[in-house]
Short mmCIF file of C-alpha atoms in Angstrom, two decimals:
data_model
loop_
_atom_site.label_atom_id
_atom_site.label_comp_id
_atom_site.label_asym_id
_atom_site.label_seq_id
_atom_site.Cartn_x
_atom_site.Cartn_y
_atom_site.Cartn_z
CA MET E 1 33.89 48.56 -37.66
CA LEU E 2 31.03 49.51 -35.24
CA MET E 3 31.81 49.79 -31.46
CA ALA E 4 29.94 49.15 -28.51
CA HIS E 5 29.11 51.58 -25.86
CA PRO E 6 31.93 51.25 -22.61
CA ALA E 7 29.33 50.73 -20.37
CA VAL E 8 27.91 47.93 -22.42
CA LEU E 9 32.11 46.95 -22.30
CA ARG E 10 32.62 47.52 -18.96
CA ASN E 11 28.94 44.90 -18.12
CA LEU E 12 29.88 41.95 -19.82
CA VAL E 13 33.54 42.52 -18.95
CA GLU E 14 32.31 42.99 -14.90
CA GLN E 15 29.72 39.90 -15.71
CA TYR E 16 33.02 37.42 -16.92
CA ASP E 17 34.79 38.61 -14.57
CA THR E 18 32.46 37.44 -11.82
CA LEU E 19 31.22 34.49 -13.24
CA ARG E 20 34.49 33.14 -13.73
CA ILE E 21 35.88 33.68 -10.33
CA HIS E 22 31.95 31.33 -9.31
CA GLN E 23 32.98 29.20 -11.87
CA ALA E 24 36.19 28.42 -10.21
CA GLU E 25 34.35 27.95 -6.77
CA ASN E 26 31.47 25.68 -7.85
CA GLY E 27 31.26 24.15 -11.38
CA ASP E 28 28.94 25.02 -12.42
CA ALA E 29 27.35 24.24 -15.84
CA GLU E 30 24.67 27.07 -16.33
CA VAL E 31 27.50 28.94 -14.77
CA GLN E 32 29.46 28.00 -17.71
CA GLN E 33 26.99 28.41 -20.36
CA ARG E 34 26.69 31.80 -18.98
CA MET E 35 30.25 32.59 -19.58
CA ASP E 36 30.02 30.49 -22.87
CA ASP E 37 27.35 33.11 -23.80
CA ILE E 38 29.31 36.36 -22.61
CA ALA E 39 32.35 35.24 -24.36
CA TYR E 40 30.36 35.95 -27.46
CA THR E 41 29.23 38.46 -27.13
CA LEU E 42 31.92 39.96 -25.89
CA CYS E 43 34.04 38.39 -28.71
CA VAL E 44 31.86 40.17 -31.37
CA SER E 45 31.54 43.47 -29.66
CA THR E 46 35.33 44.04 -30.32
CA GLY E 47 35.29 41.77 -33.54
CA THR E 48 38.11 39.34 -31.68
CA ARG E 49 38.03 35.56 -32.25
CA ASP E 50 38.77 34.18 -28.32
CA ILE E 51 37.91 35.71 -25.19
CA ASP E 52 41.60 36.37 -23.75
CA ALA E 53 41.89 39.03 -27.36
CA ALA E 54 38.11 39.76 -26.08
CA LEU E 55 39.02 41.39 -22.64
CA VAL E 56 41.90 43.07 -23.80
CA ALA E 57 40.42 44.41 -26.31
CA ALA E 58 37.13 45.39 -24.54
CA ARG E 59 39.55 46.89 -21.34
CA HIS E 60 41.32 48.54 -23.79
CA GLN E 61 38.36 50.77 -24.84
CA LEU E 62 37.04 51.35 -21.57
CA PRO E 63 37.65 55.46 -20.32
CA GLY E 64 40.96 55.59 -18.30
CA ALA E 65 42.41 52.94 -20.93
CA ARG E 66 46.48 54.02 -22.09
CA PRO E 67 45.40 55.10 -25.46
CA GLN E 68 48.84 55.42 -26.38
CA ASP E 69 49.88 51.88 -24.88
CA ASP E 70 49.07 49.14 -27.41
CA SER E 71 51.42 46.83 -26.79
CA VAL E 72 49.54 44.02 -25.84
CA LEU E 73 47.35 44.24 -28.75
CA THR E 74 50.26 44.00 -31.88
CA ALA E 75 51.57 40.80 -32.38
#
């Protein structure tokens, strides 16, 4: 599987987190659409099917993640 560059993943995670805060405050449909787009991109980039798994996988792939601790990725 191809892996996204860590800088791309970090940017997507940061955008999603920022939009999630904005969505909670305003409930804007445009913000929700952007969140959906980023969620899709994160899922494709990490080989996952839902945003929660995608966020965990993306954060796990970022520099500074503890590669020996993959307990959150096991079922």
